[in-house]
Amino acid sequence: MKRRSIVPQIAGGLQVDSEKVFREMRVLPSVVDLKVNRGRIDAIQLLRALAAIAVVFTHATTRIGYVFPEGRGGSVLFSGGAGQCRVGDAGVDLFFVISSFVMLYVHWDDFNRPGAVSRFFRKRVARIVPLYWLLTTAAVSVMILAPGMFTTHYAALDPGWIVGSYMFLPIPAPGRGVSPVIGVGWTLNYEMFFYFAFGLSIVLPRPLALRLLLASFTVLVGLGVALAPEAPSAKFVTSWLLLEFLLGGGIAYWRLTGGKLSVPAAWAVATASLAVLSATVYWTPDEEGAGRFALWGIPAAGIVIAATVFDLGQGRWRRLAAVLGGASYSIYLFQVFALPMWGTVMSHLGFGTLPFDLNVVILTVLVVASGVVGWAVVERPLSRAVKPILAGRTHSDHPVGELIS
């Protein structure tokens, strides 16, 4: 008996085939084999999902505050003059550490090999660009037709800004700071910058390449500290966030050169890292600078170190990690549309009578579920169509998974 659609209509008529969604979920664990020759690191998949969900949670808090502002007074997520709790934004820092960890882990043997650079860039483009460009085009259309849909309002639609958004360039939005059309895409600007540097380094022998990456990123951040540039592009290439990519690469290097950590020690590292992150609920660092690196970046690295030790076994946690980890890119990007859509639905259905923080949880769940649907209905079919053209036919995705999958 065929399942009826779990979401009959989205956005005024887009039919969603839930049978297809469930089918995609069933096949994923057999497609993404989390056993690897270099050891089990199943928890990396789960971390990818948790990073995306953490960011969604912070943005859901913002959206509920926009939809039901009268509920802020009784919320633990808003604390008087301190404003909104933003610890979920640390999911971005976790993303960056995971990303560089995976890149070095996966491409450890590709340095100084013929054709490796071309293969690397083609795979990155095939994995990142199609969905991002599709959603950027949709967002531009929404800004023209319904500019009030997003909580982030732009003064104008500037052609240079739009082109920069497509090209992952840090071009300021009209009347605002550096933010692409898909607001959360600012993180992808950093990802692409790291991929560009890492991809070029693959042409070199591994020891030289890694030393060069370490030196260049460190020097760039040092120049930022010394010169304190104001130009958006200069601030971008000298950001402290670059050091988080070095942390992830350092963890991969440690792991691949024989580094080990006992399970009790891993739990200690994870506990200490989570304690620091929890403290930032009350002592939130600035969005940029050394404070963020110290209070969010370093704990994120500690969590990744612990994840390389933990074994999720063969049960439901492993399957959940595979599904949500695989859908993490869609969860992250589709939130731009799902947050306002579900926020509007909740407003019309009278959810304002519920506690503010409960509404944040409900909205987070709805947005994550929408991201999983988007992964099954849009991202995976799109990837299957585009990947053979751009990246050629390759073996199944690397079992550790990647930030962008």
Coordinates of C-alpha atoms in Angstrom, one line a residue:
M1 CA 0.0 0.0 0.0
K2 CA 1.5 3.3 -1.1
R3 CA 2.1 5.9 1.6
R4 CA 0.2 9.1 1.3
S5 CA 2.2 12.3 1.0
I6 CA 3.3 13.4 4.5
V7 CA 3.5 16.9 3.2
P8 CA 0.6 17.3 0.7
Q9 CA 1.6 20.8 -0.4
I10 CA 4.4 23.1 0.2
A11 CA 4.6 26.8 -0.8
G12 CA 1.2 26.8 -2.4
G13 CA 1.2 23.7 -4.6
L14 CA 4.6 21.9 -4.9
Q15 CA 3.7 18.3 -4.5
V16 CA 6.0 16.1 -2.4
D17 CA 6.2 12.4 -3.1
S18 CA 6.7 11.0 0.4
E19 CA 7.3 7.5 -1.0
K20 CA 10.4 8.9 -2.8
V21 CA 11.5 10.5 0.5
F22 CA 11.2 7.3 2.4
R23 CA 12.9 5.3 -0.4
E24 CA 15.9 7.7 -0.3
M25 CA 16.2 7.3 3.4
R26 CA 16.1 3.5 3.2
V27 CA 18.9 3.3 0.6
L28 CA 21.3 5.8 2.1
P29 CA 22.9 3.5 4.7
S30 CA 23.9 1.1 2.0
V31 CA 25.2 3.9 -0.2
V32 CA 27.2 5.6 2.5
D33 CA 29.3 2.9 4.2
L34 CA 30.7 4.4 7.3
K35 CA 33.4 1.7 7.7
V36 CA 36.7 3.0 6.4
N37 CA 40.1 1.4 6.0
R38 CA 41.8 4.0 8.2
G39 CA 39.4 3.4 11.1
R40 CA 35.9 4.1 12.2
I41 CA 34.8 7.7 12.5
D42 CA 31.1 7.3 12.2
A43 CA 30.4 10.2 14.6
I44 CA 31.7 12.7 12.0
Q45 CA 28.5 12.1 10.1
L46 CA 26.4 12.9 13.2
L47 CA 28.5 16.0 13.9
R48 CA 27.7 17.4 10.5
A49 CA 24.0 17.0 11.2
L50 CA 24.3 18.5 14.7
A51 CA 26.3 21.5 13.3
A52 CA 23.5 22.2 10.8
I53 CA 20.8 21.8 13.4
A54 CA 22.6 24.1 15.9
V55 CA 22.6 26.9 13.3
V56 CA 19.0 26.2 12.4
F57 CA 18.1 26.4 16.1
T58 CA 19.7 29.9 16.5
H59 CA 17.9 31.1 13.4
A60 CA 14.6 29.6 14.5
T61 CA 15.0 31.6 17.7
T62 CA 15.4 34.7 15.6
R63 CA 12.4 33.9 13.5
I64 CA 10.1 33.1 16.4
G65 CA 11.2 36.4 18.0
Y66 CA 10.2 38.1 14.8
V67 CA 6.8 36.2 14.5
F68 CA 5.9 36.2 18.2
P69 CA 7.8 39.1 19.8
E70 CA 5.5 39.3 22.8
G71 CA 6.8 35.9 24.0
R72 CA 10.4 37.0 24.4
G73 CA 9.8 38.1 28.0
G74 CA 9.3 34.5 29.2
S75 CA 12.0 33.0 27.1
V76 CA 15.3 31.5 28.4
L77 CA 16.7 32.1 24.9
F78 CA 16.5 35.8 25.4
S79 CA 18.2 37.1 28.5
G80 CA 17.5 40.8 29.1
G81 CA 20.1 43.2 27.8
A82 CA 22.3 40.3 26.6
G83 CA 19.8 39.7 23.7
Q84 CA 19.4 36.4 22.0
C85 CA 21.3 33.2 22.9
R86 CA 23.6 32.6 19.9
V87 CA 25.6 29.5 21.0
G88 CA 24.1 27.6 18.1
D89 CA 26.1 29.8 15.7
A90 CA 29.1 27.7 16.9
G91 CA 27.8 25.1 14.5
V92 CA 29.5 27.2 11.8
D93 CA 32.9 26.8 13.5
L94 CA 32.2 23.1 13.8
F95 CA 31.5 23.0 10.1
F96 CA 34.8 24.6 9.3
V97 CA 36.8 22.2 11.5
I98 CA 35.0 19.2 10.0
S99 CA 35.4 20.4 6.5
S100 CA 39.2 20.7 6.6
F101 CA 39.5 17.5 8.6
V102 CA 37.6 15.6 5.8
M103 CA 39.5 17.3 3.0
L104 CA 42.9 16.2 4.3
Y105 CA 41.6 12.8 5.4
V106 CA 40.1 12.0 2.0
H107 CA 42.8 13.5 -0.2
W108 CA 45.8 12.4 1.9
D109 CA 47.2 10.3 -1.0
D110 CA 46.4 12.8 -3.8
F111 CA 49.2 15.2 -3.3
N112 CA 51.6 15.6 -6.2
R113 CA 49.6 13.1 -8.3
P114 CA 48.8 13.7 -12.0
G115 CA 45.3 15.0 -12.5
A116 CA 44.5 15.2 -8.8
V117 CA 44.0 19.0 -8.8
S118 CA 41.5 18.9 -11.6
R119 CA 39.6 16.0 -10.1
F120 CA 39.5 17.9 -6.7
F121 CA 38.0 21.1 -8.2
R122 CA 35.5 19.3 -10.4
K123 CA 34.2 17.3 -7.4
R124 CA 34.0 20.4 -5.3
V125 CA 32.0 22.3 -7.9
A126 CA 29.7 19.3 -8.6
R127 CA 29.0 18.9 -4.9
I128 CA 28.5 22.5 -3.8
V129 CA 27.4 24.7 -6.8
P130 CA 24.3 23.1 -8.3
L131 CA 22.0 23.3 -5.2
Y132 CA 23.5 26.6 -4.1
W133 CA 22.9 28.2 -7.5
L134 CA 19.4 26.8 -7.7
L135 CA 18.4 28.2 -4.3
T136 CA 20.2 31.5 -4.9
T137 CA 18.1 31.9 -8.1
A138 CA 15.0 31.1 -6.1
A139 CA 16.0 33.6 -3.4
V140 CA 16.5 36.4 -6.0
S141 CA 13.1 35.7 -7.4
V142 CA 11.6 35.9 -3.9
M143 CA 13.3 39.2 -3.2
I144 CA 11.7 40.6 -6.3
L145 CA 8.3 39.2 -5.8
A146 CA 8.0 39.1 -2.0
P147 CA 10.8 41.1 -0.4
G148 CA 9.2 40.9 3.1
M149 CA 9.6 37.2 3.3
F150 CA 13.0 37.3 4.8
T151 CA 13.9 38.8 8.2
T152 CA 17.1 40.2 6.6
H153 CA 16.0 43.0 4.4
Y154 CA 18.2 44.5 1.7
A155 CA 18.1 48.0 0.4
A156 CA 18.3 47.1 -3.3
L157 CA 19.0 44.3 -5.7
D158 CA 22.5 45.2 -6.9
P159 CA 23.8 43.2 -9.9
G160 CA 27.3 43.1 -8.6
W161 CA 26.2 41.7 -5.3
I162 CA 24.1 39.1 -7.0
V163 CA 26.9 38.0 -9.3
G164 CA 29.3 37.9 -6.3
S165 CA 26.8 35.7 -4.5
Y166 CA 26.9 33.2 -7.3
M167 CA 30.7 33.3 -7.4
F168 CA 31.2 33.0 -3.7
L169 CA 32.9 36.4 -3.4
P170 CA 32.6 38.6 -0.3
I171 CA 30.8 41.5 -1.9
P172 CA 28.7 43.6 0.5
A173 CA 24.9 43.7 0.1
P174 CA 23.3 47.0 -0.7
G175 CA 23.0 48.9 2.6
R176 CA 24.5 46.0 4.6
G177 CA 27.7 44.1 5.3
V178 CA 29.1 41.1 3.5
S179 CA 26.3 38.7 3.1
P180 CA 25.3 36.8 -0.1
V181 CA 21.7 36.4 -1.4
I182 CA 21.4 33.2 0.5
G183 CA 22.4 34.7 3.9
V184 CA 23.9 31.6 5.4
G185 CA 26.0 31.3 2.3
W186 CA 28.7 33.5 3.8
T187 CA 30.1 30.3 5.3
L188 CA 30.4 28.8 1.8
N189 CA 32.5 31.8 0.8
Y190 CA 35.0 30.7 3.4
E191 CA 34.6 27.1 2.4
M192 CA 35.4 27.9 -1.2
F193 CA 38.4 30.0 -0.2
F194 CA 39.8 27.1 1.7
Y195 CA 39.0 24.7 -1.1
F196 CA 40.8 27.0 -3.5
A197 CA 43.9 27.1 -1.4
F198 CA 43.8 23.4 -0.6
G199 CA 43.2 22.4 -4.2
L200 CA 46.1 24.4 -5.5
S201 CA 48.4 22.9 -2.8
I202 CA 47.6 19.4 -4.0
V203 CA 50.0 19.9 -6.9
L204 CA 52.9 19.9 -4.4
P205 CA 54.4 17.1 -2.4
R206 CA 52.3 16.7 0.8
P207 CA 54.9 17.9 3.4
L208 CA 55.6 21.1 1.4
A209 CA 51.9 21.6 0.7
L210 CA 50.9 21.3 4.4
R211 CA 53.6 23.6 5.5
L212 CA 52.6 26.2 2.9
L213 CA 48.9 26.1 4.0
L214 CA 49.9 26.4 7.6
A215 CA 52.2 29.3 7.0
S216 CA 49.9 31.2 4.5
F217 CA 46.8 31.0 6.7
T218 CA 48.7 32.0 9.8
V219 CA 50.4 34.9 8.1
L220 CA 47.0 36.1 6.7
V221 CA 45.4 36.1 10.1
G222 CA 48.5 37.8 11.6
L223 CA 48.3 40.6 9.0
G224 CA 44.6 41.0 9.9
V225 CA 45.6 41.5 13.6
A226 CA 48.4 43.9 12.7
L227 CA 46.7 46.0 10.1
A228 CA 43.0 45.7 11.1
P229 CA 41.8 46.2 7.5
E230 CA 38.4 47.8 6.9
A231 CA 37.8 46.7 3.3
P232 CA 35.4 43.7 3.2
S233 CA 37.7 41.6 1.0
A234 CA 40.7 42.3 3.2
K235 CA 38.8 41.5 6.3
F236 CA 37.6 38.3 4.7
V237 CA 41.0 36.9 3.8
T238 CA 42.5 37.8 7.2
S239 CA 39.7 36.5 9.4
W240 CA 40.4 34.4 12.5
L241 CA 38.0 31.9 11.0
L242 CA 40.8 30.7 8.7
L243 CA 42.6 29.2 11.7
E244 CA 39.7 26.8 12.2
F245 CA 40.5 25.2 8.9
L246 CA 44.0 24.7 10.2
L247 CA 42.6 23.0 13.3
G248 CA 40.6 20.5 11.3
G249 CA 43.6 19.8 9.1
G250 CA 45.8 19.3 12.1
I251 CA 43.4 16.8 13.6
A252 CA 43.4 14.8 10.3
Y253 CA 47.2 14.9 10.2
W254 CA 47.4 13.7 13.8
R255 CA 44.9 10.9 13.1
L256 CA 46.6 9.8 9.8
T257 CA 50.1 9.8 11.3
G258 CA 49.1 7.4 14.1
G259 CA 47.7 9.7 16.7
K260 CA 45.4 7.9 19.2
L261 CA 43.2 8.8 22.1
S262 CA 41.6 6.5 24.6
V263 CA 37.9 6.5 25.0
P264 CA 38.0 8.0 28.5
A265 CA 40.3 10.7 27.3
A266 CA 38.0 11.4 24.4
W267 CA 35.1 11.8 26.8
A268 CA 37.1 14.2 28.8
V269 CA 38.0 16.3 25.8
A270 CA 34.4 16.3 24.6
T271 CA 33.1 17.2 28.1
A272 CA 35.5 20.1 28.5
S273 CA 34.7 21.4 25.0
L274 CA 31.0 21.3 25.6
A275 CA 31.5 23.0 28.9
V276 CA 33.2 25.9 27.2
L277 CA 30.5 26.1 24.6
S278 CA 27.8 26.1 27.3
A279 CA 29.5 29.0 29.0
T280 CA 29.1 31.1 25.9
V281 CA 25.4 31.1 26.5
Y282 CA 26.2 33.8 29.0
W283 CA 29.6 35.0 27.7
T284 CA 29.0 35.1 23.9
P285 CA 32.0 36.1 21.8
D286 CA 31.9 38.6 19.0
E287 CA 31.0 37.3 15.6
E288 CA 34.6 37.9 14.4
G289 CA 37.9 37.9 16.1
A290 CA 40.1 35.9 18.5
G291 CA 37.3 35.5 21.0
R292 CA 35.2 33.4 18.6
F293 CA 38.2 31.3 17.7
A294 CA 39.0 30.6 21.4
L295 CA 35.5 30.0 22.7
W296 CA 33.9 28.3 19.6
G297 CA 36.7 27.3 17.3
I298 CA 38.9 25.4 19.7
P299 CA 36.0 23.6 21.5
A300 CA 34.7 22.6 18.0
A301 CA 38.1 21.1 17.4
G302 CA 38.0 19.3 20.7
I303 CA 34.6 17.8 19.7
V304 CA 36.0 16.6 16.4
I305 CA 39.0 15.0 18.1
A306 CA 36.6 13.1 20.3
A307 CA 34.4 12.1 17.4
T308 CA 37.3 10.4 15.7
V309 CA 37.4 8.0 18.6
F310 CA 33.7 7.3 19.3
D311 CA 32.0 4.3 17.7
L312 CA 28.3 4.6 17.0
G313 CA 27.9 0.9 16.5
Q314 CA 25.6 -0.6 13.9
G315 CA 22.3 0.4 15.3
R316 CA 19.9 3.3 14.9
W317 CA 22.4 6.0 15.9
R318 CA 24.5 5.0 13.0
R319 CA 21.6 5.0 10.6
L320 CA 20.4 8.4 12.0
A321 CA 23.9 9.8 11.5
A322 CA 23.9 8.6 7.9
V323 CA 20.6 10.1 7.0
L324 CA 20.9 13.5 8.8
G325 CA 24.6 13.8 8.0
G326 CA 23.8 13.2 4.3
A327 CA 21.1 15.8 4.4
S328 CA 23.1 18.4 6.4
Y329 CA 23.8 20.6 3.4
S330 CA 20.1 20.7 2.4
I331 CA 19.1 21.3 6.1
Y332 CA 21.6 24.2 6.2
L333 CA 20.5 25.9 2.9
F334 CA 16.8 25.1 2.8
Q335 CA 16.3 26.8 6.2
V336 CA 16.4 30.2 4.3
F337 CA 13.0 29.3 2.8
A338 CA 11.7 26.9 5.5
L339 CA 12.0 29.3 8.4
P340 CA 9.8 32.0 7.0
M341 CA 7.4 29.5 5.5
W342 CA 6.8 27.6 8.7
G343 CA 6.9 30.7 10.8
T344 CA 4.0 32.1 8.7
V345 CA 2.1 28.8 9.1
M346 CA 2.7 28.8 12.9
S347 CA 1.4 32.4 13.1
H348 CA -1.8 31.6 11.1
L349 CA -2.4 28.5 13.2
G350 CA -2.2 30.4 16.5
F351 CA 1.0 28.9 17.9
G352 CA 1.6 32.2 19.7
T353 CA -0.3 30.8 22.6
L354 CA 2.4 28.3 23.2
P355 CA 5.6 29.0 25.2
F356 CA 8.1 30.9 23.2
D357 CA 10.9 28.3 23.6
L358 CA 8.6 25.4 22.7
N359 CA 7.8 27.2 19.5
V360 CA 11.5 27.5 18.8
V361 CA 11.9 23.7 19.2
I362 CA 8.8 23.1 17.0
L363 CA 10.1 25.4 14.3
T364 CA 13.6 23.8 14.4
V365 CA 12.0 20.3 13.9
L366 CA 9.9 21.5 11.0
V367 CA 12.9 23.2 9.3
V368 CA 15.1 20.1 9.8
A369 CA 12.4 17.9 8.4
S370 CA 12.0 20.3 5.4
G371 CA 15.7 20.0 4.8
V372 CA 15.6 16.2 4.7
V373 CA 12.7 16.4 2.2
G374 CA 14.7 18.9 0.2
W375 CA 17.7 16.6 0.2
A376 CA 15.6 13.6 -1.0
V377 CA 13.5 15.5 -3.5
V378 CA 15.9 18.1 -4.8
E379 CA 19.6 17.7 -3.8
R380 CA 20.1 14.0 -4.4
P381 CA 18.4 13.9 -7.8
L382 CA 20.2 17.1 -8.9
S383 CA 23.5 15.7 -7.7
R384 CA 22.9 12.4 -9.6
A385 CA 22.2 14.4 -12.8
V386 CA 25.1 16.8 -12.5
K387 CA 27.9 14.9 -10.9
P388 CA 28.6 12.5 -13.9
I389 CA 28.9 15.6 -16.1
L390 CA 31.1 17.7 -13.9
A391 CA 33.1 15.2 -11.9
G392 CA 32.8 12.1 -14.0
R393 CA 31.7 8.7 -12.7
T394 CA 33.4 7.9 -9.4
H395 CA 33.0 5.4 -6.7
S396 CA 30.5 6.0 -3.9
D397 CA 31.1 9.0 -1.6
H398 CA 33.9 8.6 0.9
P399 CA 32.6 7.0 4.0
V400 CA 33.5 9.7 6.4
G401 CA 31.2 12.0 4.5
E402 CA 31.9 15.6 3.7
L403 CA 30.5 18.9 4.9
I404 CA 28.9 19.4 1.5
S405 CA 27.2 16.2 0.4

